[in-house]
Coordinates of N, CA and C and ligand atoms in Angstrom, one line a residue:
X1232 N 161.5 79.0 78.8 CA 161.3 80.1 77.9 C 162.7 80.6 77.4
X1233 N 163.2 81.1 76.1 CA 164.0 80.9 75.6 C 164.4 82.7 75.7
X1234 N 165.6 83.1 76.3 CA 166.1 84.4 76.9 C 166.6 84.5 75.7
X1235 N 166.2 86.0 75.5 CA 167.7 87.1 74.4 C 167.7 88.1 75.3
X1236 N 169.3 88.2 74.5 CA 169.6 90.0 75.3 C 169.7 90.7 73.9
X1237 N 169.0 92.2 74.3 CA 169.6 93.1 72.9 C 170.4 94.2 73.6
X1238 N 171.3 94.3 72.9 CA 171.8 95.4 73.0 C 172.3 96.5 72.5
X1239 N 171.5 97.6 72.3 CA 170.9 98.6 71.5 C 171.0 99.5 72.6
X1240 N 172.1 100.8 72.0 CA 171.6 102.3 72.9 C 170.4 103.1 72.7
X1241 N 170.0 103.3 71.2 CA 168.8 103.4 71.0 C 167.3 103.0 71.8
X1242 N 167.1 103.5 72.9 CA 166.1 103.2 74.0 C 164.3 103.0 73.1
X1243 N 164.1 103.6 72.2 CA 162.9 103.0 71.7 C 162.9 101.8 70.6
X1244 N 164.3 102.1 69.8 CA 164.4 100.3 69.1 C 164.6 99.4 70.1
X1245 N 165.1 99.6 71.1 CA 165.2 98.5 72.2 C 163.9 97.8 72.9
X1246 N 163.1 98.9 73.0 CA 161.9 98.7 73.5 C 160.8 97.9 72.4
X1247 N 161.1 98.1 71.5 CA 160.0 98.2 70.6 C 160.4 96.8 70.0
X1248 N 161.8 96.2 70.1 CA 162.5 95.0 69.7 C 162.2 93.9 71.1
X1249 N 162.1 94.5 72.0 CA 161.4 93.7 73.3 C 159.9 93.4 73.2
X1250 N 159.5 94.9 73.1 CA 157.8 93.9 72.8 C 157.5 92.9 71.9
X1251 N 158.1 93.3 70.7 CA 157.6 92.4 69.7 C 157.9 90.8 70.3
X1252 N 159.5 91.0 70.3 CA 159.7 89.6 70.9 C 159.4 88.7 72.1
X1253 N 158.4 89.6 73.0 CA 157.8 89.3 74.3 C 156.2 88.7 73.8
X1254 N 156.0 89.3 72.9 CA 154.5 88.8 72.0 C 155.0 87.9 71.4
X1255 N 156.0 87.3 70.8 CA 156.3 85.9 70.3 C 157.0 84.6 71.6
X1256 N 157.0 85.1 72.3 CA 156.8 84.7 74.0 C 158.4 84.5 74.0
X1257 N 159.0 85.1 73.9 CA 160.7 85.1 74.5 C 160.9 86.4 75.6
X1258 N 161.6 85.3 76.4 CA 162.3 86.4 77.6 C 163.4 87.2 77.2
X1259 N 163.1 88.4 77.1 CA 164.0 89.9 76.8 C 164.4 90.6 77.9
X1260 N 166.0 90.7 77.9 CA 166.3 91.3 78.3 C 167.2 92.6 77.9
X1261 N 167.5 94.0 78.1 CA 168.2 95.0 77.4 C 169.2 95.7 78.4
X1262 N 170.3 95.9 77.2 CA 171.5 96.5 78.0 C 171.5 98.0 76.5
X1263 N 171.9 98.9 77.8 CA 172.1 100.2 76.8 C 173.6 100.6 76.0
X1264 N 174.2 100.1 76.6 CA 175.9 100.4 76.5 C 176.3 98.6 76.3
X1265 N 177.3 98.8 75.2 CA 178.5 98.1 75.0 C 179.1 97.3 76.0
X1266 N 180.1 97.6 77.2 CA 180.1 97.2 78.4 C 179.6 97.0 78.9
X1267 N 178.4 96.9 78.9 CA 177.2 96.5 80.2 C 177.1 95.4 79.9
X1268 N 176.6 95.7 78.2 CA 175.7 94.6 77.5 C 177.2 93.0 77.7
X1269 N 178.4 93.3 77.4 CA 179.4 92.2 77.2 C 179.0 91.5 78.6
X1270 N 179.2 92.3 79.7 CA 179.1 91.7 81.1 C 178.1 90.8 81.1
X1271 N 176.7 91.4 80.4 CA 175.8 90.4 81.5 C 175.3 89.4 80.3
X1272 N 175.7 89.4 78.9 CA 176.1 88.3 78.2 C 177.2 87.2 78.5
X1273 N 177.9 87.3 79.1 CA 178.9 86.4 79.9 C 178.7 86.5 80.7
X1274 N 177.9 86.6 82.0 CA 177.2 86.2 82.8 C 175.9 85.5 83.2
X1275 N 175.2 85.7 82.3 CA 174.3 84.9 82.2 C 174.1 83.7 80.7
X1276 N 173.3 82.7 80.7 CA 173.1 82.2 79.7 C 171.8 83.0 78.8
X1277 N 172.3 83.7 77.8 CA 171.3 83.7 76.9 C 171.0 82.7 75.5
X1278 N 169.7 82.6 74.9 CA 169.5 81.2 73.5 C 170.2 82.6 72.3
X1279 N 170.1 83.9 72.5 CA 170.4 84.6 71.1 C 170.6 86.1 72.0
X1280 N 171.8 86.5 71.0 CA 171.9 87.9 71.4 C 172.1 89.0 70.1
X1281 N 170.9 89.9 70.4 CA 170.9 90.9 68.8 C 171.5 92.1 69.3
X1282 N 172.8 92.1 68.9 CA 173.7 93.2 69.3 C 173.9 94.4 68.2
X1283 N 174.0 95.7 68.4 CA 173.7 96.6 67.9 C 175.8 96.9 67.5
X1284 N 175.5 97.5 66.6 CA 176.9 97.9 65.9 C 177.7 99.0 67.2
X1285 N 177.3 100.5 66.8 CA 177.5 101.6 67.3 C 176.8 101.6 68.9
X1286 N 177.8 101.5 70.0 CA 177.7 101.4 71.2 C 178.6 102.4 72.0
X1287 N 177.7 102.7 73.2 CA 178.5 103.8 74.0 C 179.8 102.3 74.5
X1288 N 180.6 103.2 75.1 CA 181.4 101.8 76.0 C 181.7 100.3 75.1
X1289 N 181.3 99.9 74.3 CA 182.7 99.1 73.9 C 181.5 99.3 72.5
X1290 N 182.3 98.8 71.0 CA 181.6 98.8 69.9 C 181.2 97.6 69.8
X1291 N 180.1 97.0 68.8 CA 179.3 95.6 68.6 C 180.3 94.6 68.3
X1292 N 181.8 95.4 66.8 CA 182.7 94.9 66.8 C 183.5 93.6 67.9
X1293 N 183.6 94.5 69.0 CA 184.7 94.3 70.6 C 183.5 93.5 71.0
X1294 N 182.3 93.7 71.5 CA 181.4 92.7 72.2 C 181.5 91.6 71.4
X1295 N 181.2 91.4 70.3 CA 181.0 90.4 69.7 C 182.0 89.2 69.3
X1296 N 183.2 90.0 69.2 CA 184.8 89.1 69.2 C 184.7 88.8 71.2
X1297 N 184.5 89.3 72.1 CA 184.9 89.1 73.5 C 183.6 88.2 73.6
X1298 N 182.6 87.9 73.5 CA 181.3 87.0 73.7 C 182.1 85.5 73.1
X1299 N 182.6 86.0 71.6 CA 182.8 84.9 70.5 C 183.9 83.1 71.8
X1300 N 184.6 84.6 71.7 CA 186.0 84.0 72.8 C 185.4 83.1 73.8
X1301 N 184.6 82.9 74.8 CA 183.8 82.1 75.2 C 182.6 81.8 75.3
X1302 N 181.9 82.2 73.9 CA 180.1 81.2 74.3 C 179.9 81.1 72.5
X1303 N 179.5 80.0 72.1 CA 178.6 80.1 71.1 C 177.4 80.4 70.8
X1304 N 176.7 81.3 71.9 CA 175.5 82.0 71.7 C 175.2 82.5 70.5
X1305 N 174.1 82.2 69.2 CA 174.4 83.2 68.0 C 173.6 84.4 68.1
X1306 N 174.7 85.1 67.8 CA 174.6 86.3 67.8 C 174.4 86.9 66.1
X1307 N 172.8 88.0 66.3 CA 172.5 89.1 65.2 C 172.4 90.4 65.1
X1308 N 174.0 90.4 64.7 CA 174.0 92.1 64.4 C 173.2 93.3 64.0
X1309 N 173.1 94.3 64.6 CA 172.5 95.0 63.8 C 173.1 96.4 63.4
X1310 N 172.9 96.6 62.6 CA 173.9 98.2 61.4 C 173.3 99.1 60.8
X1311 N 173.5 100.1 60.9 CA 172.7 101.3 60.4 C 172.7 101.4 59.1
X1312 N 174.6 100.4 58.4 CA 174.9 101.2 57.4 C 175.4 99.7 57.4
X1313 N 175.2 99.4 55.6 CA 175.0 98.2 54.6 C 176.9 97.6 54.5
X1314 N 177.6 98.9 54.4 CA 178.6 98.7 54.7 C 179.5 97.9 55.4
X1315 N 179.0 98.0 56.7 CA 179.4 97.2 57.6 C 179.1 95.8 57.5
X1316 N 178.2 95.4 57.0 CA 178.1 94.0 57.0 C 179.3 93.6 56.3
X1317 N 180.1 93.9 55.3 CA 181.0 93.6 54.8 C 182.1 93.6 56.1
X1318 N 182.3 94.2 56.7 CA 183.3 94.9 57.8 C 183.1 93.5 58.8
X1319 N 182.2 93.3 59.2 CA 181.8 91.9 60.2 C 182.3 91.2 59.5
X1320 N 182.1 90.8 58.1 CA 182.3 89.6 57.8 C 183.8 89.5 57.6
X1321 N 184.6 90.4 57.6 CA 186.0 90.4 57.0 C 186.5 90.4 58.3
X1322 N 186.5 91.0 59.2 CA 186.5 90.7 60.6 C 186.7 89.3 61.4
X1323 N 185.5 88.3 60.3 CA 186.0 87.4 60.8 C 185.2 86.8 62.6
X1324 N 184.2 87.9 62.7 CA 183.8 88.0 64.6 C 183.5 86.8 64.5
X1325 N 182.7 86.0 63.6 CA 181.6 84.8 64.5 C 180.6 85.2 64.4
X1326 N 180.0 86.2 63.8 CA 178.2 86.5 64.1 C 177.8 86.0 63.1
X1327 N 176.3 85.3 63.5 CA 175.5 84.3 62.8 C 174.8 84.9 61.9
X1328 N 174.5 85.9 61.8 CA 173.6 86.9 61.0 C 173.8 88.6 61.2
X1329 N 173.3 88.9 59.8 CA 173.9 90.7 59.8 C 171.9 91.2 59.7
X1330 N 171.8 92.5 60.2 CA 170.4 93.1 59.9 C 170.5 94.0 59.9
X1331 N 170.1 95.2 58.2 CA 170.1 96.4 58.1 C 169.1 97.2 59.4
X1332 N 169.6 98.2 59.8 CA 168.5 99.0 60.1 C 168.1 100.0 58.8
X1333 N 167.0 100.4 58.5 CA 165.7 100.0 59.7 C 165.1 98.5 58.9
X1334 N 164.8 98.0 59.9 CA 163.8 96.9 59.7 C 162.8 96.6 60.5
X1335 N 161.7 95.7 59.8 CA 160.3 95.4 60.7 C 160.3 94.4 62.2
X1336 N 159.7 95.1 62.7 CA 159.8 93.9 63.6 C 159.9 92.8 63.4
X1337 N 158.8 92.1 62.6 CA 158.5 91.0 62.3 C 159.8 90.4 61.7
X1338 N 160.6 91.5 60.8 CA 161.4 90.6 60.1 C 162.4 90.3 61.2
X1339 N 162.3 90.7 62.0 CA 163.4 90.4 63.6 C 162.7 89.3 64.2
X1340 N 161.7 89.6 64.5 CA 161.1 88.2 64.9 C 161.1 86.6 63.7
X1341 N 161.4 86.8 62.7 CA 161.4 86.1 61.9 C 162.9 84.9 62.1
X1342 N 163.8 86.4 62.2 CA 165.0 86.0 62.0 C 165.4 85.2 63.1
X1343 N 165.3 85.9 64.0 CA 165.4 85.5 65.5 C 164.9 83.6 65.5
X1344 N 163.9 83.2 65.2 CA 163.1 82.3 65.3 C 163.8 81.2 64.4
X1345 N 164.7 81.7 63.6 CA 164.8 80.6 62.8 C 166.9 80.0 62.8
X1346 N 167.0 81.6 63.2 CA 168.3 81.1 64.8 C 168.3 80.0 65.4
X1347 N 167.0 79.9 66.4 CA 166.9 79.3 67.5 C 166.4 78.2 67.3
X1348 N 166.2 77.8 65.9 CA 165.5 76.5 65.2 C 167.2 75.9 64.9
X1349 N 167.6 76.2 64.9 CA 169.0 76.1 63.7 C 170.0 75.8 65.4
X1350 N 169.9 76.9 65.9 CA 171.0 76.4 66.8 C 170.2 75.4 67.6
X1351 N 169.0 75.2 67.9 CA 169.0 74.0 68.9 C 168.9 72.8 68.2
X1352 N 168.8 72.8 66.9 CA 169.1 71.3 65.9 C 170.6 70.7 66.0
X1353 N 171.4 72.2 66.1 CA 173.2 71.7 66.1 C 173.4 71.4 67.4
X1354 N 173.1 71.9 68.9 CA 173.3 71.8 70.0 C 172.7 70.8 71.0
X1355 N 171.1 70.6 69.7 CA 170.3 69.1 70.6 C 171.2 68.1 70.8
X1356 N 169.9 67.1 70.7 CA 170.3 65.4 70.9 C 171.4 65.4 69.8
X1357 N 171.5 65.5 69.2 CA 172.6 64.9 67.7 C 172.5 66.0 67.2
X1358 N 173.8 66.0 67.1 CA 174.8 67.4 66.3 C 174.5 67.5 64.7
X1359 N 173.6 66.7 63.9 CA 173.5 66.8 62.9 C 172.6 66.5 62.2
X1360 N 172.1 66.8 61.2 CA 171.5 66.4 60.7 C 171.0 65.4 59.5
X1361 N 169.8 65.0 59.2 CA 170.3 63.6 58.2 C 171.3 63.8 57.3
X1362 N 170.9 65.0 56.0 CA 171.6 64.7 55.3 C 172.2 66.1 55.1
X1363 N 172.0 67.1 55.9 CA 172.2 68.4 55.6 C 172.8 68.8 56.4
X1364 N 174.1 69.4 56.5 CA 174.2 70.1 57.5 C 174.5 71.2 57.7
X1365 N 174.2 72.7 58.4 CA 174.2 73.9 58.4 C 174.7 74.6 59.2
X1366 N 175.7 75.1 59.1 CA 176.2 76.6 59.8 C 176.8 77.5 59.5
X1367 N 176.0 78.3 60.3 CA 175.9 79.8 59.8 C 176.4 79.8 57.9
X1368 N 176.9 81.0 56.8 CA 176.9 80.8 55.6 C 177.1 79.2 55.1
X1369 N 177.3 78.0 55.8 CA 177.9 77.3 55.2 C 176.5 76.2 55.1
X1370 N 176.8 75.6 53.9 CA 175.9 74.2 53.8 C 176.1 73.4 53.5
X1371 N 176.5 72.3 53.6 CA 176.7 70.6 52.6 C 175.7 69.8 53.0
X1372 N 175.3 69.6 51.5 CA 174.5 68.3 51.2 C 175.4 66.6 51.2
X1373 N 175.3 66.4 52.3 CA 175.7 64.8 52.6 C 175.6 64.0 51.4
X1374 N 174.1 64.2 50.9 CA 173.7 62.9 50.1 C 174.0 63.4 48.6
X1375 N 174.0 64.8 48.1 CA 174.5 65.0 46.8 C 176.2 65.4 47.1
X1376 N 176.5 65.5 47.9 CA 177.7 65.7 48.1 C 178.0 66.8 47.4
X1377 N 177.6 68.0 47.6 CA 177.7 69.1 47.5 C 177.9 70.7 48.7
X1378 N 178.1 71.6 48.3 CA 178.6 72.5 49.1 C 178.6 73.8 48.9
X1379 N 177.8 74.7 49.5 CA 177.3 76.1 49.4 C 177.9 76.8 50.4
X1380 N 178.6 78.2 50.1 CA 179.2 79.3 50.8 C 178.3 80.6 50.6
X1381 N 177.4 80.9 51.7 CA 176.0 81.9 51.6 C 175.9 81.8 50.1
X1382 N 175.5 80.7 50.0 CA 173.9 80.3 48.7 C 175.2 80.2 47.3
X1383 N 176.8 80.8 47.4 CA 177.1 80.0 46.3 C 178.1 78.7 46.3
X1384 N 177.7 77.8 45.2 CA 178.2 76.0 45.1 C 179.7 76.6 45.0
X1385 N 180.5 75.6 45.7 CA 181.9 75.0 45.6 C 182.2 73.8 45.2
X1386 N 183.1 73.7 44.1 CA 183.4 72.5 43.9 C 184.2 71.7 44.9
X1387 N 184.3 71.0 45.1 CA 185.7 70.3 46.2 C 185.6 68.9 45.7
X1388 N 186.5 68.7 45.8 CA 187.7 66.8 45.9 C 187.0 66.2 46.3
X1389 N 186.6 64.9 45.8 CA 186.7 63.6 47.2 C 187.0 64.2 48.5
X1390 N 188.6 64.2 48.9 CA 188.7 64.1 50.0 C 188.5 65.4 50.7
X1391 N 188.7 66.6 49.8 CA 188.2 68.0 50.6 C 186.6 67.6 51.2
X1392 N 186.1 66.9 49.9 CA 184.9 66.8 50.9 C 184.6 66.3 51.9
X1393 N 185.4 65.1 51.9 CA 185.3 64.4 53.2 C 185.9 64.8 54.8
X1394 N 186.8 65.5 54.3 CA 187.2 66.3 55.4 C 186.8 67.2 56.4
X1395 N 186.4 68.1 55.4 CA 184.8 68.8 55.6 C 183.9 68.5 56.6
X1396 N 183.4 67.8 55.8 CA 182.3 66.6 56.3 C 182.2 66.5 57.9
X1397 N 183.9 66.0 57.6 CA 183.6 65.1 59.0 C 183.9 66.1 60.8
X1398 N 184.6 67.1 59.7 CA 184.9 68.4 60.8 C 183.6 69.2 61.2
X1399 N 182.9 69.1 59.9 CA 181.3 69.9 60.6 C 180.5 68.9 61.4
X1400 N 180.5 67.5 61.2 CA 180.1 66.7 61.8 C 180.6 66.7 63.3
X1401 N 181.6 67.2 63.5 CA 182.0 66.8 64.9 C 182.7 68.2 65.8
X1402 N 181.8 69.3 65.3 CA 182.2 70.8 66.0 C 182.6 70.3 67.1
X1403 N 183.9 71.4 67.6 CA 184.1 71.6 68.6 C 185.1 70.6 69.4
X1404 N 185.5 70.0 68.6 CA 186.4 69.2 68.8 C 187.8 68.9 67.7
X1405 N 188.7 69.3 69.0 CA 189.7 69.0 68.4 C 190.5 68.4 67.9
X1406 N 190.9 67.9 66.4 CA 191.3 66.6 65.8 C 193.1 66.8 65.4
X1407 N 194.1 66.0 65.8 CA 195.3 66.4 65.8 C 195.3 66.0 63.5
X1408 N 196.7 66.1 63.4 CA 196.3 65.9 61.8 C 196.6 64.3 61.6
X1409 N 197.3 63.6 62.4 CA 197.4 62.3 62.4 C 195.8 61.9 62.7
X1410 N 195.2 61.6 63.3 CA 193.6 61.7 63.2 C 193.1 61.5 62.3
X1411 N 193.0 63.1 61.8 CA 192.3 63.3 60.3 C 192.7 62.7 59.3
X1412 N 194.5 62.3 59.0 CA 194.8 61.6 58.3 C 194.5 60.3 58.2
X1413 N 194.2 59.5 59.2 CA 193.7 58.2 59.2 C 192.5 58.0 59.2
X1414 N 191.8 59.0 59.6 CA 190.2 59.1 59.5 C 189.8 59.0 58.0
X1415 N 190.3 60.1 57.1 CA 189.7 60.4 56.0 C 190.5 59.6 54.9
X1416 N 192.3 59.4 55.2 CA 192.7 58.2 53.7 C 193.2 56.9 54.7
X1417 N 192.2 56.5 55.2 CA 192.3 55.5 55.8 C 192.7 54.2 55.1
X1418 N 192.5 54.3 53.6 CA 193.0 52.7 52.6 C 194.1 53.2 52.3
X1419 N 194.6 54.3 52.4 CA 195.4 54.7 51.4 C 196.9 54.7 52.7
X1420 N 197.3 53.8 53.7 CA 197.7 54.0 55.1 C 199.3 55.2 54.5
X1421 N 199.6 55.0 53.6 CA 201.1 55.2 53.3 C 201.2 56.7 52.6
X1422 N 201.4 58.0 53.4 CA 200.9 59.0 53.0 C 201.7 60.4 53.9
X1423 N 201.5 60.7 53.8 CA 202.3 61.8 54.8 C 201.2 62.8 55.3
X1424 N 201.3 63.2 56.8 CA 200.6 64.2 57.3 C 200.4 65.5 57.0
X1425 N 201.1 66.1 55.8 CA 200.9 67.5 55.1 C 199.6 67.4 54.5
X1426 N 199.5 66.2 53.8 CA 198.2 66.1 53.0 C 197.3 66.8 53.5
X1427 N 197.0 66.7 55.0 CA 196.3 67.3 55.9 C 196.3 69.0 55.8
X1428 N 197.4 69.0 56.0 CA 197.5 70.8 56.0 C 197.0 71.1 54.3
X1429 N 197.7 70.8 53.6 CA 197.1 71.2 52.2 C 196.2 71.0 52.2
X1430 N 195.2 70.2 52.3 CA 193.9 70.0 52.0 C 192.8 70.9 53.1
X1431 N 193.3 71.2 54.5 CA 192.8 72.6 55.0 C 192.8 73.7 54.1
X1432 N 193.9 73.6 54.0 CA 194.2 75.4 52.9 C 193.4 75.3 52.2
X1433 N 192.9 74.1 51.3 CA 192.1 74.2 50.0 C 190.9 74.5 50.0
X1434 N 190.5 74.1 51.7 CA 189.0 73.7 51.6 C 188.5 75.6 52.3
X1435 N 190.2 76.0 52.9 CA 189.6 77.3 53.6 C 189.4 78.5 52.2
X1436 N 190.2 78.2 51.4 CA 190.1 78.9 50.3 C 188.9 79.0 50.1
X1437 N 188.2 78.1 49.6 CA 186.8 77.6 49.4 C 185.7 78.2 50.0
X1438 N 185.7 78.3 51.6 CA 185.0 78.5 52.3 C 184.7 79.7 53.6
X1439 N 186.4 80.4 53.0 CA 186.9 81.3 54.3 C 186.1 82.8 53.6
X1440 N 185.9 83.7 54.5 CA 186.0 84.9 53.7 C 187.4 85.4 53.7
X1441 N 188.4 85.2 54.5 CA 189.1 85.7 55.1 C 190.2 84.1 55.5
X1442 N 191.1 84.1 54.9 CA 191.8 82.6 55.3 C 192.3 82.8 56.7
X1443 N 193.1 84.0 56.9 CA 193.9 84.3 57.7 C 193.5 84.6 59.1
X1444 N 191.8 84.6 58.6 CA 191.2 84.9 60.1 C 190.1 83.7 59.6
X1445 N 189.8 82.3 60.0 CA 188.9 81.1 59.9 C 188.1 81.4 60.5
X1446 N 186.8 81.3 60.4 CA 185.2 81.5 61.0 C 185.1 79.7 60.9
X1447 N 185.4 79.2 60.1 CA 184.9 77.6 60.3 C 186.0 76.5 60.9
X1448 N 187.2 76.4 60.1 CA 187.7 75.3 60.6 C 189.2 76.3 61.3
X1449 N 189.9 76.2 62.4 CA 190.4 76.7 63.4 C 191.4 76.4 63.5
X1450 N 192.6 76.3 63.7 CA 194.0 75.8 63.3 C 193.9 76.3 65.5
X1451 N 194.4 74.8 65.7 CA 194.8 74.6 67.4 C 196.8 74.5 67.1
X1452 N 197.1 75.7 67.2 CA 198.7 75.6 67.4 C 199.0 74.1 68.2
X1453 N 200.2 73.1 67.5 CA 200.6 72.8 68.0 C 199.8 71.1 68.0
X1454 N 198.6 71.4 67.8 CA 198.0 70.3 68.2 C 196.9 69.7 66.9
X1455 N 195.8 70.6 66.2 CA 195.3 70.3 64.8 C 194.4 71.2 64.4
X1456 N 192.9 70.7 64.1 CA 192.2 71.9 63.9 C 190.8 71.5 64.5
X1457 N 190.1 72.7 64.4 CA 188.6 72.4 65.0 C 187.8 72.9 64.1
X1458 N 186.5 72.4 64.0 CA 185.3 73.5 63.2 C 184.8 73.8 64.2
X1459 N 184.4 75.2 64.3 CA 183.6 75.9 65.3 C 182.2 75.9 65.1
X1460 N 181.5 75.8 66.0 CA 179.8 76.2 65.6 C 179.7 77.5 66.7
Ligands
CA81 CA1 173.6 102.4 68.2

C-alpha cells in the first residue's frame, strides 16, 4: 500500500485530506508541526508527501529544501495564497507540484494519483519512457524532438537537445564534462570541453526558472553535472 505523509497544522484539513485519501486506499499518515513532520519524513519511507506552506516549527519552505537534500519523494505543496507558488518556484526547493487552498478533495486525490503514476514510471523497471519523457514542469518528446517548460515549447540546437536528452535519460547520475563531451559530439572528436559548459548554460536558460539555483541539471563542483529527478 502506497504511504503519504501530510503535513498540515490545520487539524480538520488534515483529517479530512486523510479520509479522502484512505477511501482511495493509501496509507496516511499526519504530522502537525513543521519539525515533526521533517523528522518522520526522513525517517521513514514515504511514495508522496503533501506539505503545507505555513507551519508551527519549521516553514514548508525549510521542510521541503531539508527533505529535497536527501530523498526524492515528490512532494505537493500546499498554500493559502497564489502568491507563493511563484515564491516555491523561484526558490528553486524541488517540489513536484503547487495546490491552492481551498481545494476539493477529489482534486487532491486526483493530483496525488497521478504523482504516483509519474514517479513510479521514472523509478520503476526503466527510467524512461518510449518516447516521452517527464519531470516535474519539464517534457521532451524523443520522437518529435521537441521540448516543453510547464506546457511552454523551447526551441533548442541539435546538440542542446541531445544533451538534454541524454541527462534526463540517465537522472541521478553524475557525468564529468569529458563524458558528455564524447557522448554527445562524438564524430566531431576535435573540440574542446567548454562546449560543454556553454551548452549547459544554454539549455538552463531554456529550462531553469532560476539559473543560479538549477531544479534540473546540477552543476557537481569539480567533477560535472547531474539531472535530478
Ligand atoms: Ca498552515
Amino acid at each position: 500500500m502506497s504511504k503519504i505523509l501530510i503535513i498540515e497544522d490545520e487539524v480538520a484539513i488534515a483529517d479530512l485530506e486523510k479520509d479522502y485519501l484512505e477511501l482511495s486506499g493509501f496509507d496516511v499518515k499526519i504530522e502537525n508541526r513543521g519539525d515533526k513532520g521533517l523528522q518522520t519524513a526522513l525517517k521513514e519511507d514515504f511514495d508522496l508527501i503533501i506539505l503545507d506552506l505555513m507551519l508551527p516549527g519549521m516553514d514548508g519552505f525549510e521542510v521541503c529544501r531539508k527533505i529535497r537534500e536527501e530523498k526524492n519523494v515528490p512532494i505537493l505543496m500546499v498554500s493559502a495564497k497564489k502568491d507563493d507558488i511563484d515564491k516555491i518556484r523561484g526558490l528553486g526547493l524541488g517540489a513536484d507540484d503547487y495546490i491552492t487552498k481551498p481545494f476539493s478533495p477529489s482534486e487532491l486525490v486526483a493530483r496525488v494519483k497521478a504523482h504516483m503514476a509519474r514517479y513510479e514510471r521514472l523509478v520503476g523497471a526503466g527510467q524512461k519512457t518510449n518516447d516521452i519523457i517527464e519531470i516535474r514542469g519539464l517534457k521532451i518528446d524523443k520522437t518529435a524532438r521537441r521540448v516543453w517548460i510547464n506546457g511552454e515549447e523551447k526551441n533548442f540546437t541539435t546538440k542542446e537537445f541531445d544533451l538534454l536528452t541524454f541527462l534526463a535519460e540517465n537522472p541521478n547520475h553524475v557525468f564529468s564534462k569529458e563524458e558528455l563531451f564524447a557522448k554527445i559530439w562524438n564524430m566531431e572528436s576535435v573540440g574542446d570541453i567548454a562546449t560543454v559548459t556553454v551548452h549547459i548554460k544554454k539549455i538552463r536558460e531554456k529550462i531553469e526558472y532560476n539559473t543560479s539555483k538549477p531544479q534540473y541539471i546540477e552543476t557537481i563542483w569539480g567533477v560535472g553535472y547531474r539531472f535530478k529527478i
